[in-house]
XYZ file of C-alpha atoms in Angstrom:
319
model
C 43.885 -35.448 -184.876
C 44.702 -37.992 -182.019
C 46.945 -41.111 -181.823
C 43.494 -42.479 -180.696
C 41.650 -40.937 -183.647
C 43.883 -42.371 -186.579
C 44.047 -45.723 -185.293
C 40.086 -45.868 -185.421
C 40.374 -44.285 -188.712
C 43.075 -46.746 -189.924
C 41.079 -49.669 -188.882
C 38.275 -49.117 -191.251
C 40.723 -48.869 -193.911
C 42.109 -52.216 -195.715
C 45.657 -52.828 -196.867
C 44.290 -52.397 -200.842
C 43.181 -49.197 -199.846
C 45.626 -48.037 -198.502
C 48.717 -49.371 -201.439
C 45.807 -47.722 -203.214
C 46.550 -44.260 -202.257
C 50.300 -44.432 -201.872
C 49.985 -45.613 -205.582
C 47.709 -43.396 -207.309
C 50.170 -40.339 -206.655
C 52.956 -42.411 -208.947
C 49.985 -43.570 -210.871
C 49.476 -39.812 -211.756
C 52.688 -39.136 -212.835
C 52.941 -41.900 -214.920
C 50.408 -41.246 -216.934
C 50.896 -37.316 -217.368
C 54.417 -38.702 -219.165
C 52.231 -40.905 -221.217
C 49.632 -38.021 -222.603
C 51.436 -35.526 -222.514
C 51.652 -33.853 -226.056
C 55.166 -32.959 -227.477
C 56.097 -29.182 -228.087
C 56.870 -30.381 -231.415
C 53.851 -31.646 -232.969
C 52.521 -29.001 -234.576
C 55.724 -29.400 -236.782
C 55.129 -32.670 -237.967
C 53.480 -34.100 -240.855
C 49.940 -34.433 -241.157
C 47.894 -37.477 -239.863
C 45.292 -38.880 -237.681
C 44.060 -37.545 -234.764
C 46.395 -39.708 -231.647
C 43.872 -41.340 -228.859
C 45.248 -40.171 -225.322
C 47.810 -43.016 -223.845
C 47.479 -45.906 -226.987
C 47.607 -43.094 -229.657
C 46.909 -44.426 -233.667
C 47.535 -48.107 -232.157
C 44.152 -49.246 -232.771
C 44.019 -47.836 -236.324
C 47.199 -50.509 -237.335
C 45.499 -53.583 -237.448
C 46.491 -56.368 -238.790
C 47.829 -55.032 -241.765
C 49.296 -52.180 -241.179
C 51.056 -51.804 -244.455
C 47.356 -51.591 -245.480
C 46.363 -49.132 -243.145
C 48.964 -46.931 -243.502
C 47.934 -46.998 -247.574
C 44.864 -45.438 -246.397
C 45.793 -42.891 -243.927
C 48.050 -41.964 -246.909
C 45.199 -41.582 -248.764
C 43.741 -39.085 -246.765
C 46.350 -37.312 -245.427
C 49.412 -37.016 -248.124
C 52.354 -39.354 -248.845
C 54.075 -37.739 -245.812
C 52.381 -38.340 -242.757
C 52.832 -38.573 -238.553
C 51.251 -41.060 -236.366
C 51.833 -41.654 -232.678
C 51.897 -45.723 -231.061
C 51.939 -45.267 -227.703
C 54.332 -42.865 -226.786
C 55.887 -43.237 -229.837
C 56.393 -40.897 -233.304
C 56.084 -42.669 -236.526
C 56.922 -40.335 -239.282
C 56.046 -41.961 -242.878
C 56.841 -41.460 -246.595
C 54.960 -43.108 -249.034
C 55.757 -42.191 -252.381
C 58.888 -42.457 -254.287
C 59.239 -38.962 -253.662
C 59.113 -38.870 -250.199
C 60.872 -41.886 -249.851
C 63.658 -40.307 -252.085
C 63.448 -37.216 -249.784
C 64.424 -39.786 -246.621
C 66.835 -41.810 -248.282
C 68.806 -39.284 -250.236
C 68.586 -35.415 -250.292
C 68.555 -35.828 -245.948
C 70.112 -39.530 -245.586
C 72.363 -38.121 -242.962
C 70.036 -36.447 -240.656
C 67.658 -39.063 -240.997
C 69.731 -42.255 -240.621
C 69.801 -43.017 -236.529
C 68.318 -46.403 -236.510
C 65.530 -47.369 -234.366
C 66.674 -50.166 -231.654
C 63.908 -52.186 -230.424
C 63.081 -53.278 -226.707
C 63.682 -57.132 -227.797
C 67.291 -56.647 -228.957
C 69.322 -58.228 -225.696
C 72.029 -55.526 -226.097
C 72.680 -52.323 -224.824
C 73.381 -49.498 -227.153
C 77.131 -49.153 -226.449
C 77.393 -52.684 -226.753
C 75.244 -52.874 -230.661
C 77.617 -49.498 -231.835
C 80.544 -52.267 -231.446
C 79.430 -55.430 -232.935
C 76.277 -54.209 -234.766
C 75.240 -53.716 -238.820
C 71.129 -54.020 -238.885
C 70.699 -52.929 -235.063
C 73.381 -50.568 -234.981
C 71.500 -46.903 -233.234
C 73.954 -44.757 -235.099
C 75.884 -44.765 -238.683
C 79.328 -44.222 -236.590
C 82.656 -45.420 -238.510
C 82.267 -49.245 -237.122
C 79.247 -48.815 -239.381
C 80.302 -47.389 -241.918
C 83.459 -49.606 -242.176
C 81.320 -53.270 -241.375
C 79.265 -51.700 -244.378
C 81.584 -50.955 -246.888
C 83.081 -54.609 -246.248
C 79.793 -55.762 -247.030
C 79.202 -53.948 -250.152
C 82.644 -55.077 -251.310
C 82.811 -58.052 -250.233
C 79.220 -59.584 -250.397
C 77.185 -57.524 -252.811
C 79.145 -56.168 -255.330
C 78.593 -57.075 -258.600
C 81.768 -58.709 -258.555
C 81.451 -60.377 -255.607
C 78.194 -61.433 -257.224
C 79.707 -62.520 -260.251
C 82.221 -64.419 -258.073
C 80.211 -66.422 -255.864
C 77.653 -67.792 -259.169
C 79.460 -70.745 -259.506
C 78.518 -71.511 -255.933
C 75.403 -70.612 -255.904
C 75.153 -72.912 -259.619
C 76.473 -75.813 -257.542
C 74.313 -75.953 -254.499
C 71.516 -75.768 -257.091
C 73.199 -78.595 -258.672
C 73.156 -80.505 -255.424
C 69.831 -80.110 -255.347
C 68.633 -80.907 -258.600
C 70.479 -84.223 -257.855
C 69.057 -84.374 -254.733
C 65.490 -84.449 -255.918
C 66.191 -86.611 -259.143
C 67.863 -89.491 -256.904
C 64.091 -89.532 -255.183
C 61.640 -89.248 -258.190
C 58.979 -91.102 -257.016
C 59.440 -90.740 -253.197
C 57.843 -88.212 -250.624
C 60.208 -85.112 -249.897
C 59.890 -82.010 -247.759
C 60.301 -79.170 -250.862
C 60.614 -76.927 -247.755
C 63.575 -78.568 -245.465
C 65.655 -79.391 -248.894
C 65.528 -75.739 -250.197
C 65.831 -73.995 -246.908
C 69.345 -76.212 -246.295
C 70.076 -75.609 -250.063
C 69.934 -71.836 -249.063
C 71.208 -72.182 -245.173
C 74.177 -74.342 -246.963
C 75.108 -71.741 -249.491
C 75.053 -68.667 -246.659
C 77.261 -70.905 -244.890
C 79.983 -71.326 -247.763
C 79.861 -67.255 -248.222
C 80.479 -66.974 -244.149
C 83.052 -69.828 -243.939
C 83.549 -72.274 -246.868
C 81.510 -75.161 -245.236
C 78.627 -77.011 -245.711
C 75.931 -76.947 -241.780
C 72.663 -78.758 -243.101
C 72.907 -81.842 -244.957
C 70.438 -82.467 -247.269
C 70.366 -86.272 -246.645
C 69.858 -85.110 -242.688
C 66.566 -86.032 -242.174
C 65.341 -83.760 -239.136
C 68.964 -81.323 -238.780
C 67.213 -78.648 -241.533
C 63.809 -78.606 -240.453
C 65.262 -78.127 -237.012
C 66.914 -75.252 -238.248
C 63.808 -73.588 -239.799
C 62.146 -74.141 -236.769
C 65.015 -72.160 -234.873
C 64.853 -69.137 -237.710
C 61.170 -69.275 -237.352
C 61.196 -68.767 -233.794
C 64.036 -65.699 -234.026
C 62.137 -64.130 -236.650
C 58.417 -64.592 -235.130
C 59.984 -63.081 -231.950
C 61.135 -60.084 -233.777
C 58.344 -59.537 -235.559
C 56.059 -59.603 -232.545
C 54.219 -56.497 -231.243
C 56.092 -55.308 -228.399
C 54.059 -53.403 -226.188
C 58.238 -52.291 -224.393
C 58.046 -50.472 -227.957
C 55.816 -48.673 -228.079
C 55.927 -47.467 -224.102
C 59.776 -47.979 -223.392
C 58.741 -46.959 -219.934
C 58.079 -50.572 -219.519
C 61.288 -51.749 -221.149
C 63.129 -52.903 -217.755
C 60.190 -54.922 -217.024
C 60.313 -57.124 -220.440
C 56.725 -57.556 -219.616
C 55.968 -60.070 -222.490
C 59.315 -61.899 -222.038
C 60.691 -61.050 -225.046
C 63.944 -59.932 -224.546
C 64.824 -63.382 -222.552
C 62.995 -65.613 -225.481
C 64.951 -64.042 -228.396
C 68.654 -63.669 -226.040
C 67.788 -67.611 -225.921
C 67.134 -68.147 -229.413
C 70.692 -65.639 -230.552
C 73.053 -68.094 -228.164
C 71.726 -70.877 -229.489
C 72.433 -69.737 -232.959
C 75.888 -68.389 -231.661
C 76.432 -72.224 -230.615
C 76.403 -72.721 -234.637
C 78.886 -70.539 -235.364
C 81.013 -70.387 -232.851
C 83.277 -73.512 -232.982
C 83.944 -72.741 -236.785
C 85.165 -69.115 -235.730
C 87.381 -70.556 -233.166
C 88.768 -73.549 -235.555
C 89.538 -70.237 -238.187
C 91.402 -67.789 -236.000
C 93.139 -70.457 -234.748
C 94.513 -71.734 -238.335
C 94.358 -68.210 -239.427
C 97.561 -67.044 -241.184
C 97.788 -63.081 -242.247
C 97.782 -61.895 -245.173
C 96.740 -65.092 -246.989
C 93.844 -64.900 -249.746
C 90.793 -64.533 -248.306
C 88.356 -67.432 -249.379
C 85.363 -66.173 -247.686
C 83.492 -63.391 -245.558
C 85.347 -65.136 -242.525
C 88.571 -64.586 -243.359
C 87.397 -60.651 -244.524
C 86.478 -60.116 -240.770
C 90.150 -61.922 -239.318
C 92.028 -59.547 -241.961
C 90.277 -56.370 -240.492
C 90.684 -57.500 -236.925
C 86.934 -58.180 -236.371
C 87.057 -59.816 -232.591
C 84.715 -62.987 -231.387
C 82.089 -60.613 -230.601
C 81.839 -59.122 -233.199
C 81.968 -62.085 -235.875
C 79.211 -64.142 -233.488
C 76.852 -61.525 -233.606
C 76.932 -60.317 -237.248
C 77.145 -64.470 -238.368
C 74.402 -65.671 -235.975
C 72.494 -63.102 -235.082
C 71.882 -60.938 -238.065
C 73.016 -62.782 -241.314
C 70.183 -65.730 -240.282
C 67.583 -63.208 -241.083
C 68.286 -63.832 -244.682
C 66.687 -66.912 -243.929
C 63.565 -66.391 -243.167
C 61.331 -68.409 -244.612
C 58.945 -66.774 -247.604
C 54.906 -68.018 -247.704
C 53.792 -69.207 -251.294
C 49.850 -69.725 -252.223
C 49.447 -72.953 -252.028
C 52.454 -73.942 -250.593
C 52.757 -74.785 -246.242
C 56.337 -73.862 -246.480
């Protein structure tokens, strides 16, 4: 075809059509990657047949736990589903849970790290507990410390006086305001928050009488947990992870940096005054005694511990 013929042809083609023709092969490759069946599918537990591209996402509904229970009634206690391109295997009976969490725990203890978490895997392996992608030696050490210093029967018993003290402060606060309007949700949140902050730092971080401070902290934690709970298209289609299409990763990064700012001063002050082999007053002393750096302490204290403060809604209340 002569140059003149090409010019005549291109004169009748719009720029949008040219762009479409250029992107068509790329689109085909992406969709082929998304819908291509896995050779391992025949070894998976039974489950509902997935739709192309979306998989079983449309079957999850607004209450996934209810939907999964209904699916289990049809396909049995161990089922598999496709959420976008991701495989989900669900055990919905005590026997299945035992097989997963106890019998085969060594092979099935890998952790899914949501795309919203604003850290790379190699960083999480060093600093994270909840979102560590692998059960490495550092994770086992941290889990052992938490189990021994926070969640063991001995630790719970030794902290009983602290819990009693905080509940006593709450009751005194409410008793002194008999006949007044009090935001129960705010003062209870402050009490729980201060209990956790005392376990970590031996300090209160929210005063019961400081109006607005607890509500501000509560709002901050609610925003953080809301972002974490938002379904993320990048989790279902990791090919879009770098784009962060819902801007959830950026939002969470801003929120956890704000949380970090609340802990950073306490960590710095304690490190400057810490004496090696001194009696351990709280979990921060445990971190320092075991050689944790500031990044590890800040991540665990500021970015994972606040998840313990997820507000619980009760029937008939607004808090």
